[in-house]
Amino acid sequence: MSDEEEDMSEYGVSLISIAGPSKHDCGYCKGTDTSISFGIWAHALTCSDYQDMIDRGWRRLDATQFNITKSQKKILNKFNRYVKGDCTEVVVKKPSNYVQVKSLCDLIHASEVEEENSHKLKIELEPSSFTKEKFDLYCKYQVSVHHDTEDDLSESGFKRFLVDSPLKADKDYGSFHQKYILDGKLIALAVIDILPKCISSVYFVYDPEFSFLGLGKYSVFREISLVQEYHARFDDLKYYYMGFYIDSCPKMNYKGQYAPSDLLDPVNYQWYPIDQFKKKFETEKFVTFDDTKRTGPPGWLNPTKVTKKELENVFILVGDGQIAPIIYVVKFQTSSTFKKSITDYVCSVGLELAHKMVIVGPPGSGKTTYYPANDNIPYPCAINISDLITLEDTMNELSLGPNGGIMFCVEYLLKNMDWLTDKLKQLEDHYVLFDFPGQVELFTHHSAVKDILHGLEKIDYRLVAVNMVDAHYCTDPAKYISVLLLALKTMIQLELPHINVLSKVDLIESYGKLRFNLQYYTDVMDLNYLLESLNEDAFGSKFKKLNEALCDLIQDFSLVGFYTLCVEDKDSMTRLQQVIDKTGGFVFGGLTEGNESIMLTAMKAGYHEDVSDVQERWMEDDDFEY
């Protein structure tokens, strides 16, 4: 997450990105395009919001009313006998008036408390974390049970799957690992989420050498018992969630064996006893107890009934830690596709959740307007990289997040430069704009973009790098210095004629007041004045020496300067295009640009822009300090 997203999440706000609808083959029912979902990527998620979210399409068991059957009790007794050291099953004939006195908790913990046991069993509950021991157990389980290959498994994949969590943990709730330790060895690991009203079972792995103990089934009783123990402390926490239920699939319908279980009606979101559903499943594939006619997906709100007033309470993170109603975003007013994606999101999660969670986007998604750079491009596109590879498919197929997905896509483009060069041959004698994602690592640390650009130079493309930066960063000294460093690193990394641009200059004062004249920021004048501002801040003062060193570094190079841009102003656009042409050497015909020219253009040498006119037009007449 970015710094501003981190700040927002610290206030207990859920931050999500919209992935949109998708269809996939179902691994359980073996159907084609039968797994239909509306995707949401959680950057930070409160436990209460997650509770509300999973109450829209799951099954649950009331653990306080759980009735253990005779066959289920045998599983517990078999496990306890093994720990005790007696594997023989003793059949005892019970009288007709026999009454079971041991509770589930008593049976569960019997294997832990008896001192005469041959084996020592420990059950430890801890916040989700990575250890080599956990990863090795996971690999052993996946290879033996799910027939994965060792090449399919990696520490990073394990962390993404079962360790990293967007849940904002507190003392009692969050994502946890329940470790089964037998004689000092980790033999099983349960991944669970503890939420305000339930414990949700996420995944379970075990050592195949101990499969004879029925650890998968045993873990269910262990987790139901844990719910009962939590219920003694929290009245509302009394349910055990095992995920989706598919009646026709043996791998999924076993969940109905634990009573009393309820299923959530997929249309009206009311809970019904599972037996009522099972009767209907005998004759129907899709079961609902709601007779209301619907036109959209089950459980969705009717998009035609979602009012403007209701959408006013759907918020988006617009930058600098500020949020705004989605309806005031420009693209919401101008793009029917964008408006539909927001409306679909609201209809899928419901008004209550949509009003609590804040929308953000990954790097390159256009957070200021939340109009993704890799989707719904607002201009005719001569060459669309999504014809070669798409971010959504990459994230789904490789289980990557937005950052990793973008990295992979760019590397894939580099490996397929022949595809790009063939496309470019159709655009000879054209002025070509290469629009890259805004993820800074692509230009500061990763080599793929640099290699792509140098590959284009080899086929006689004269390139100019244009680094666009939101002008509102000038209102925050720390962020402005960060932008300077990123610009400097990008210039050095790409080794191209380079222009830095402060965009959206017309919106700068909607984010805050400038401490100095605009020219101070475009020409990057004496940064010691900014140090004074940083040292006045309680947080910034902690890094006084670091701030001084960074400012000295920037000024020692003296390479970074900025042009200004307002896309609503045609003159501003024309001036910038002239600068780009000159920087690329078109003004001079076939002259070759050297390294000296690269640096001069970045420093604005030879270009005269009256910044005072820009300031006068777009900013109030304030008394600046400099």
XYZ file of C-alpha atoms in Angstrom:
626
model
C 0.000 0.000 0.000
C 1.022 3.604 -0.498
C 1.703 5.851 2.491
C -1.694 7.513 2.204
C -3.420 4.118 2.006
C -1.509 3.024 5.115
C -2.660 6.186 6.887
C -6.286 5.571 5.940
C -6.187 1.937 7.060
C -4.835 2.967 10.453
C -8.140 4.762 11.037
C -10.006 1.475 10.690
C -11.162 2.028 7.097
C -11.386 -0.810 4.581
C -9.596 -0.031 1.309
C -10.525 -1.980 -1.823
C -9.968 -1.970 -5.578
C -12.591 -3.152 -8.031
C -11.528 -6.079 -10.217
C -14.950 -6.522 -11.822
C -16.857 -9.559 -13.120
C -15.179 -12.742 -14.314
C -16.046 -16.289 -15.390
C -13.883 -19.348 -14.813
C -14.133 -23.098 -14.998
C -15.174 -24.682 -11.705
C -12.746 -27.220 -10.268
C -15.495 -28.799 -8.177
C -18.406 -29.275 -10.570
C -16.087 -29.465 -13.648
C -18.337 -27.022 -15.494
C -17.118 -24.529 -18.101
C -17.462 -20.858 -17.121
C -19.678 -21.888 -14.198
C -17.650 -20.091 -11.525
C -19.009 -16.548 -11.853
C -17.799 -13.830 -9.521
C -17.447 -10.096 -9.064
C -13.908 -9.423 -7.892
C -12.786 -7.017 -5.183
C -9.132 -6.690 -4.158
C -8.708 -5.814 -0.466
C -5.696 -3.659 0.464
C -6.908 -3.296 4.047
C -10.044 -4.831 5.511
C -11.606 -4.424 8.931
C -12.774 -7.605 10.616
C -16.337 -6.274 10.875
C -16.478 -5.465 7.140
C -15.124 -8.915 6.338
C -17.813 -10.416 8.568
C -20.494 -8.548 6.598
C -18.880 -9.592 3.329
C -18.812 -13.326 4.009
C -22.437 -13.142 5.127
C -23.312 -12.703 1.450
C -23.080 -16.267 0.127
C -21.710 -18.798 2.639
C -22.877 -21.513 5.023
C -22.574 -21.547 8.788
C -22.932 -23.764 11.833
C -24.252 -22.556 15.185
C -21.488 -23.990 17.371
C -23.458 -23.375 20.574
C -26.077 -25.862 19.338
C -23.659 -28.335 17.767
C -24.716 -31.965 18.136
C -21.859 -34.414 17.738
C -22.894 -37.741 16.214
C -21.711 -41.187 17.203
C -19.529 -41.569 14.110
C -18.025 -38.110 14.634
C -17.226 -38.983 18.234
C -15.288 -42.005 17.000
C -12.917 -39.685 15.140
C -12.122 -37.817 18.355
C -11.715 -41.000 20.374
C -9.392 -42.509 17.750
C -7.172 -39.423 17.870
C -7.138 -39.344 21.669
C -6.260 -43.051 21.865
C -3.293 -42.521 19.556
C -1.959 -39.669 21.681
C -2.471 -41.785 24.767
C -0.585 -44.670 23.143
C -3.466 -47.133 22.887
C -4.579 -47.656 19.287
C -6.981 -50.520 19.988
C -10.639 -49.641 19.752
C -12.548 -50.837 22.789
C -16.211 -51.596 22.171
C -18.223 -50.983 25.306
C -21.875 -51.911 25.440
C -23.741 -49.004 26.982
C -27.020 -49.374 28.892
C -30.180 -47.979 27.319
C -30.309 -45.161 29.867
C -26.686 -44.075 29.191
C -26.149 -40.294 29.098
C -23.033 -38.710 27.549
C -21.509 -36.380 30.127
C -18.430 -35.177 28.271
C -18.829 -32.024 26.216
C -17.083 -31.441 22.904
C -14.511 -29.264 24.670
C -13.819 -32.051 27.161
C -13.266 -34.573 24.382
C -11.082 -32.180 22.394
C -8.785 -31.255 25.260
C -8.539 -34.749 26.761
C -5.507 -35.521 24.597
C -3.673 -32.451 25.921
C -4.126 -32.758 29.678
C -3.558 -36.421 30.536
C -0.046 -36.866 31.970
C 0.271 -40.567 31.082
C 0.036 -40.010 27.320
C 2.681 -41.675 25.159
C 2.772 -38.641 22.880
C 2.872 -34.982 23.803
C 0.303 -32.857 21.945
C 0.339 -29.067 21.895
C -2.134 -26.817 20.095
C -0.895 -23.254 19.627
C -2.886 -20.321 18.238
C -0.881 -17.405 16.847
C -1.315 -14.535 14.360
C -0.549 -15.687 10.818
C 3.187 -15.618 10.137
C 5.788 -17.288 7.951
C 8.237 -19.923 9.156
C 10.288 -22.432 7.191
C 8.632 -25.237 9.159
C 5.152 -24.131 8.053
C 6.251 -23.792 4.431
C 7.854 -27.255 4.394
C 4.649 -28.786 5.801
C 2.576 -26.946 3.172
C 4.799 -28.251 0.361
C 4.642 -31.814 1.663
C 0.833 -31.639 1.822
C 0.361 -30.034 -1.606
C 2.625 -32.547 -3.365
C 1.096 -35.601 -1.674
C -2.586 -34.638 -1.533
C -3.085 -32.201 -4.432
C -0.287 -33.571 -6.656
C 1.443 -30.230 -7.129
C 5.011 -30.285 -8.396
C 7.857 -28.674 -6.496
C 8.123 -26.102 -9.291
C 4.542 -25.039 -8.534
C 5.427 -24.130 -4.943
C 7.312 -21.109 -3.649
C 7.705 -19.231 -0.396
C 6.225 -16.105 -1.957
C 3.203 -18.058 -3.191
C 2.695 -19.596 0.251
C 2.874 -16.169 1.869
C 0.317 -14.712 -0.542
C -2.009 -17.682 -0.064
C -1.901 -18.422 3.653
C 0.160 -15.787 5.488
C -0.395 -12.290 4.143
C -3.789 -10.889 5.047
C -5.506 -7.541 4.474
C -7.369 -7.955 7.773
C -6.577 -5.259 10.322
C -5.890 -7.428 13.344
C -6.611 -6.435 16.911
C -6.155 -8.300 20.171
C -9.013 -10.738 19.570
C -9.802 -10.750 15.843
C -7.826 -11.220 12.640
C -6.053 -13.957 10.653
C -4.530 -16.770 12.722
C -2.590 -20.022 12.422
C -3.546 -22.920 14.693
C -0.539 -25.241 14.977
C -0.794 -28.958 15.804
C 2.505 -29.984 17.409
C 3.055 -33.657 18.231
C 6.211 -34.608 20.124
C 7.763 -31.292 19.132
C 6.985 -31.689 15.407
C 4.495 -29.588 13.435
C 2.093 -32.153 11.937
C -0.798 -29.895 10.884
C -1.667 -26.239 10.400
C -5.115 -24.652 10.324
C -5.511 -21.200 8.779
C -8.522 -19.415 10.269
C -10.035 -15.946 10.474
C -11.521 -14.938 13.821
C -14.246 -12.340 13.277
C -16.847 -10.586 15.473
C -19.537 -13.230 14.856
C -17.701 -16.306 13.655
C -14.551 -18.289 13.091
C -14.024 -18.892 9.381
C -12.041 -21.921 8.230
C -9.684 -20.842 5.426
C -7.350 -23.802 4.776
C -5.906 -26.861 6.473
C -2.676 -28.742 5.752
C -1.272 -31.812 7.456
C 1.671 -34.179 7.268
C 0.584 -37.101 5.031
C 2.440 -39.483 7.366
C -0.348 -38.856 9.893
C -3.278 -39.142 7.478
C -4.476 -42.272 9.331
C -5.598 -39.989 12.176
C -8.238 -38.277 10.026
C -6.758 -34.879 10.815
C -8.959 -33.054 8.297
C -12.139 -34.119 10.085
C -10.547 -33.779 13.515
C -9.663 -30.149 12.758
C -13.346 -29.346 12.210
C -14.189 -30.405 15.761
C -11.153 -28.575 17.113
C -12.343 -25.363 15.419
C -15.979 -25.808 16.506
C -14.676 -26.205 20.045
C -12.677 -23.004 19.624
C -15.877 -21.181 18.634
C -17.538 -22.432 21.811
C -14.619 -21.178 23.894
C -14.734 -17.751 22.229
C -18.495 -17.609 22.722
C -17.915 -17.803 26.472
C -16.115 -14.443 26.125
C -18.054 -12.840 23.260
C -21.808 -13.444 23.066
C -22.070 -12.612 19.357
C -19.300 -14.986 18.288
C -21.071 -18.319 17.987
C -20.846 -19.449 14.351
C -18.406 -21.658 12.475
C -18.000 -20.973 8.743
C -16.652 -23.590 6.325
C -17.075 -21.634 3.084
C -19.207 -22.423 0.059
C -21.524 -25.413 -0.189
C -22.059 -27.355 -3.442
C -24.676 -30.067 -2.980
C -23.677 -32.068 -6.066
C -19.967 -32.208 -5.174
C -18.724 -34.724 -2.553
C -15.680 -32.506 -1.877
C -18.049 -29.744 -0.775
C -21.309 -31.296 0.433
C -19.647 -33.023 3.413
C -20.011 -29.685 5.211
C -23.700 -30.438 5.685
C -22.817 -33.346 8.005
C -22.225 -30.982 10.915
C -25.500 -30.010 12.559
C -27.267 -27.697 12.899
C -26.074 -26.047 9.674
C -27.680 -23.174 7.794
C -27.332 -22.028 4.195
C -27.665 -18.438 3.063
C -30.352 -17.814 0.479
C -28.453 -16.360 -2.506
C -31.236 -13.882 -3.291
C -32.694 -12.528 -0.055
C -29.649 -13.218 2.169
C -31.700 -14.935 4.857
C -30.425 -18.039 6.667
C -32.373 -21.314 6.310
C -31.714 -24.809 7.757
C -29.687 -26.824 5.272
C -32.274 -29.630 5.235
C -34.790 -27.262 3.613
C -32.321 -26.637 0.799
C -31.467 -30.321 0.368
C -35.090 -31.200 -0.381
C -35.153 -28.669 -3.215
C -31.708 -29.675 -4.501
C -33.197 -33.051 -5.431
C -35.139 -31.376 -8.254
C -33.543 -27.955 -8.760
C -29.997 -26.758 -9.502
C -30.606 -23.226 -8.252
C -32.534 -22.898 -5.002
C -34.012 -19.778 -3.432
C -36.927 -19.177 -1.102
C -37.464 -15.712 -2.547
C -40.179 -15.331 -5.190
C -39.162 -11.820 -6.237
C -38.513 -11.474 -9.957
C -34.960 -10.381 -10.732
C -33.053 -9.320 -13.828
C -29.475 -9.322 -12.498
C -27.233 -11.802 -10.663
C -28.725 -13.403 -7.528
C -28.365 -11.305 -4.405
C -27.553 -8.111 -6.299
C -29.427 -4.887 -5.847
C -31.383 -3.725 -8.860
C -29.034 -1.197 -10.534
C -31.980 0.866 -11.768
C -33.080 1.354 -8.158
C -29.710 2.668 -6.886
C -30.220 6.411 -6.434
C -27.819 9.319 -6.806
C -28.322 10.033 -3.107
C -27.111 6.518 -2.253
C -24.086 6.856 -4.547
C -23.101 10.107 -2.814
C -22.049 7.977 0.159
C -19.682 5.803 -1.903
C -16.183 7.232 -1.472
C -12.888 7.062 -3.335
C -9.368 7.869 -2.158
C -8.291 10.812 -4.323
C -4.794 11.354 -2.953
C -3.042 13.040 -0.062
C -5.175 11.073 2.400
C -8.411 12.681 1.205
C -11.608 10.954 0.103
C -14.413 12.232 -2.103
C -17.872 11.009 -3.185
C -17.545 8.895 -6.310
C -20.215 10.881 -8.169
C -17.955 13.954 -8.190
C -15.159 12.144 -10.008
C -14.984 13.442 -13.565
C -15.062 9.995 -15.169
C -18.244 9.110 -13.306
C -19.941 11.961 -15.144
C -18.357 11.362 -18.558
C -17.923 7.588 -18.902
C -20.906 5.248 -18.943
C -18.549 2.253 -18.655
C -16.929 3.619 -15.519
C -20.288 4.533 -14.011
C -21.552 1.001 -14.664
C -18.507 -0.564 -12.963
C -19.166 1.501 -9.829
C -22.883 0.714 -9.882
C -22.143 -3.008 -10.300
C -19.790 -2.845 -7.321
C -22.481 -1.222 -5.151
C -25.083 -3.757 -6.288
C -22.780 -6.702 -5.562
C -21.673 -5.766 -2.025
C -24.838 -3.932 -0.946
C -25.305 -0.375 0.253
C -24.121 -0.933 3.826
C -20.695 -2.237 2.781
C -20.362 0.141 -0.168
C -20.875 3.077 2.200
C -18.238 1.834 4.660
C -15.405 0.799 2.327
C -13.207 3.231 0.371
C -12.200 2.593 -3.243
C -8.542 2.873 -4.244
C -6.575 1.674 -7.250
C -3.199 0.023 -7.874
C -0.333 2.022 -9.399
C -1.316 3.152 -12.866
C -5.041 2.983 -12.167
C -5.554 6.728 -12.151
C -6.446 7.131 -8.484
C -7.408 10.775 -8.844
C -10.271 9.803 -11.138
C -10.181 6.036 -10.508
C -10.120 5.408 -14.224
C -7.684 2.515 -14.718
C -4.866 3.113 -17.163
C -5.047 -0.517 -18.272
C -8.806 -0.594 -18.812
C -11.375 1.490 -20.700
C -8.722 3.666 -22.380
C -10.258 7.107 -23.063
C -8.589 7.530 -26.481
C -8.269 5.485 -29.688
C -5.490 2.972 -29.170
C -3.313 2.011 -32.142
C -1.596 -0.835 -30.285
C -3.182 -2.329 -27.180
C -0.854 -4.490 -25.073
C -3.912 -6.271 -23.683
C -4.097 -8.014 -27.077
C -0.859 -9.720 -26.001
C -1.410 -10.097 -22.242
C -3.885 -8.734 -19.685
C -3.300 -7.765 -16.083
C -6.507 -9.422 -14.874
C -5.656 -12.814 -16.394
C -2.087 -12.585 -15.089
C -3.248 -11.876 -11.539
C -5.797 -14.714 -11.640
C -3.580 -17.354 -13.249
C -0.404 -16.630 -11.261
C -2.057 -15.568 -7.977
C -0.288 -12.201 -8.140
C -1.299 -8.856 -6.725
C -1.562 -5.698 -8.870
C 2.121 -4.771 -8.442
C 3.466 -8.218 -9.244
C 1.000 -8.565 -12.107
C 2.156 -5.336 -13.761
C 5.811 -6.376 -13.369
C 5.099 -9.719 -15.029
C 3.191 -8.098 -17.919
C 6.030 -5.672 -18.679
C 8.587 -8.499 -18.581
C 6.339 -10.515 -20.891
C 6.210 -7.603 -23.347
C 10.014 -7.420 -23.298
C 10.228 -11.121 -24.180
C 7.810 -10.510 -27.064
C 9.380 -7.396 -28.587
C 8.940 -8.932 -32.049
C 5.176 -8.669 -31.536
C 5.507 -4.972 -30.697
C 7.895 -4.133 -33.528
C 5.599 -5.843 -36.056
C 2.719 -3.692 -34.820
C 4.842 -0.541 -34.984
C 5.723 -1.165 -38.632
C 2.103 -0.284 -39.422
C 2.623 3.150 -37.829
C 5.551 4.462 -39.839
C 5.831 8.270 -39.928
C 3.436 8.591 -36.999
C 3.851 10.489 -33.737
C 3.627 7.650 -31.202
C 2.767 7.989 -27.517
C 3.787 5.008 -25.357
C 1.564 5.128 -22.258
C 3.167 3.113 -19.435
C 1.640 2.170 -16.054
C 2.459 4.613 -13.265
C 4.172 2.073 -11.016
C 7.397 3.828 -10.002
C 9.460 0.648 -9.625
C 9.234 0.131 -13.382
C 11.289 3.270 -13.952
C 13.508 3.417 -10.868
C 14.611 -0.148 -10.078
C 13.326 -2.576 -12.700
C 15.193 -2.951 -15.998
C 12.377 -4.190 -18.250
C 11.034 -0.754 -19.259
C 14.560 0.537 -19.899
C 15.313 -2.486 -22.085
C 12.046 -2.031 -24.010
C 12.831 1.632 -24.675
C 16.382 0.921 -25.776
C 14.979 -1.779 -28.047
C 12.784 0.874 -29.664
C 15.825 3.104 -30.144
C 17.501 0.298 -32.073
C 14.702 0.444 -34.647
C 15.272 4.205 -35.046
C 12.645 5.568 -32.675
C 13.677 8.955 -31.288
C 12.307 8.855 -27.749
C 11.576 11.413 -25.047
C 10.627 10.328 -21.520
C 7.850 12.474 -20.024
C 7.464 11.991 -16.268
C 4.027 13.206 -15.123
C 3.669 14.162 -11.446
C 0.517 15.441 -9.737
C 1.128 19.079 -8.833
C -0.570 18.745 -5.457
C 2.583 17.057 -4.112
C 4.041 20.558 -3.923
C 1.722 21.279 -0.991
C 3.542 18.688 1.149
C 7.323 19.231 1.614
C 8.061 15.574 2.351
C 6.177 14.327 -0.706
C 7.738 16.989 -2.921
C 11.241 15.845 -1.933
C 10.181 12.252 -2.584
C 8.986 13.253 -6.062
C 12.331 14.959 -6.751
C 14.225 11.811 -5.792
C 12.013 9.620 -7.975
C 12.431 11.996 -10.906
C 16.213 12.015 -10.459
C 16.409 8.222 -10.216
C 14.187 7.798 -13.286
C 16.367 10.162 -15.343
C 19.510 8.249 -14.425
C 17.858 4.849 -14.903
C 16.288 5.393 -18.339
C 19.152 7.389 -19.925
C 16.806 9.192 -22.323
C 16.029 12.828 -23.101
C 13.776 13.575 -20.164
C 11.032 16.028 -19.187
C 9.416 16.314 -15.751
C 5.906 17.771 -15.683
C 3.689 19.017 -12.847
C 0.253 18.030 -14.133
C -3.200 19.112 -12.921
C -1.733 22.435 -11.900
C -5.242 23.904 -12.032
C -6.250 21.661 -9.099
C -3.241 22.281 -6.890
C -4.930 24.563 -4.366
C -7.834 22.178 -3.840
C -5.331 20.060 -1.891
C -3.639 22.797 0.113
C -1.748 26.085 0.004
C 1.741 26.442 -1.426
C 4.256 27.815 1.025
C 6.303 29.422 -1.754
C 5.718 30.767 -5.250
C 5.092 28.121 -7.914
C 8.419 28.926 -9.583
C 10.213 27.777 -6.426
C 8.875 24.263 -7.137
C 9.302 24.249 -10.919
C 12.903 25.482 -10.804
C 13.744 23.492 -7.621
C 15.311 26.375 -5.752
C 17.117 26.316 -2.399
C 15.693 23.273 -0.589
C 16.927 24.531 2.781
C 13.692 26.482 2.976
C 11.772 23.207 2.750
C 13.923 21.743 5.514
C 12.577 24.389 7.853
C 9.033 23.246 7.070
C 9.944 19.599 7.577
C 11.620 20.275 10.908
C 8.509 22.055 12.161
C 6.556 18.826 11.718
C 6.763 16.394 14.662
C 7.192 13.393 12.357
C 9.581 15.095 9.932
C 11.845 16.350 12.709
C 12.706 12.741 13.596
C 14.478 12.420 10.251
C 16.267 15.763 10.247
C 19.680 14.395 9.221
C 18.168 12.163 6.555
C 16.160 15.068 5.135
C 19.292 17.227 4.996
C 21.238 14.492 3.211
C 18.476 13.972 0.638
C 18.194 17.689 -0.080
C 21.977 17.937 -0.480
C 21.935 14.998 -2.894
C 19.246 16.586 -5.079
C 20.977 19.965 -5.124
C 24.426 18.477 -5.781
C 23.112 16.960 -9.018
C 21.032 20.058 -9.946
C 19.322 18.091 -12.696
C 15.615 18.158 -11.884
C 13.201 20.858 -12.995
C 9.512 20.857 -13.890
C 7.226 22.171 -16.582
C 3.556 22.764 -15.799
C 0.492 21.312 -17.490
C -3.241 21.864 -17.325
C -5.041 19.514 -19.704
C -8.065 21.826 -19.757
C -5.896 24.560 -21.313
C -5.043 24.031 -25.011
C -2.195 26.563 -24.870
C -0.645 24.613 -22.004
C -0.873 21.388 -24.010
C 0.616 23.046 -27.099
C 3.572 24.478 -25.174
C 4.371 21.091 -23.685
C 4.220 19.394 -27.078
C 6.687 21.962 -28.436
C 9.064 21.181 -25.570
C 8.775 17.454 -26.290
C 9.519 18.002 -29.983
C 12.538 20.145 -29.211
C 13.820 17.686 -26.629
C 13.551 14.876 -29.157
C 15.598 16.858 -31.637
C 12.887 17.334 -34.265
C 13.501 21.076 -34.328
C 17.054 20.361 -35.469
C 16.222 17.739 -38.088
C 18.704 14.885 -37.958
C 21.005 16.215 -35.225
C 21.958 13.605 -32.655
C 21.150 14.418 -29.051
C 23.978 13.823 -26.570
C 24.001 13.288 -22.842
C 24.448 17.011 -22.325
C 21.145 17.674 -24.091
C 19.405 15.049 -21.963
C 20.369 16.915 -18.826
C 19.684 20.385 -20.263
C 16.128 19.528 -21.237
C 15.446 18.012 -17.842
C 16.670 21.250 -16.269
C 14.441 23.340 -18.614
C 17.409 25.007 -20.325
C 16.430 27.047 -23.365
C 12.717 27.015 -22.524
C 10.878 30.062 -21.287
C 7.582 29.533 -19.529
C 6.078 32.393 -17.551
C 5.247 30.468 -14.388
C 3.871 33.645 -12.853
C 1.097 33.607 -15.483
C 0.237 30.032 -14.556
C 0.183 30.949 -10.881
C -1.949 34.023 -11.471
C -4.505 32.045 -13.450
C -4.910 29.009 -11.222
C -3.987 30.160 -7.719
C -5.124 32.769 -5.276
C -2.996 35.868 -4.757
C -1.256 34.899 -1.508
C 1.742 36.383 0.256
C 4.348 33.669 -0.203
C 7.448 33.343 1.943
C 9.745 33.036 -1.054
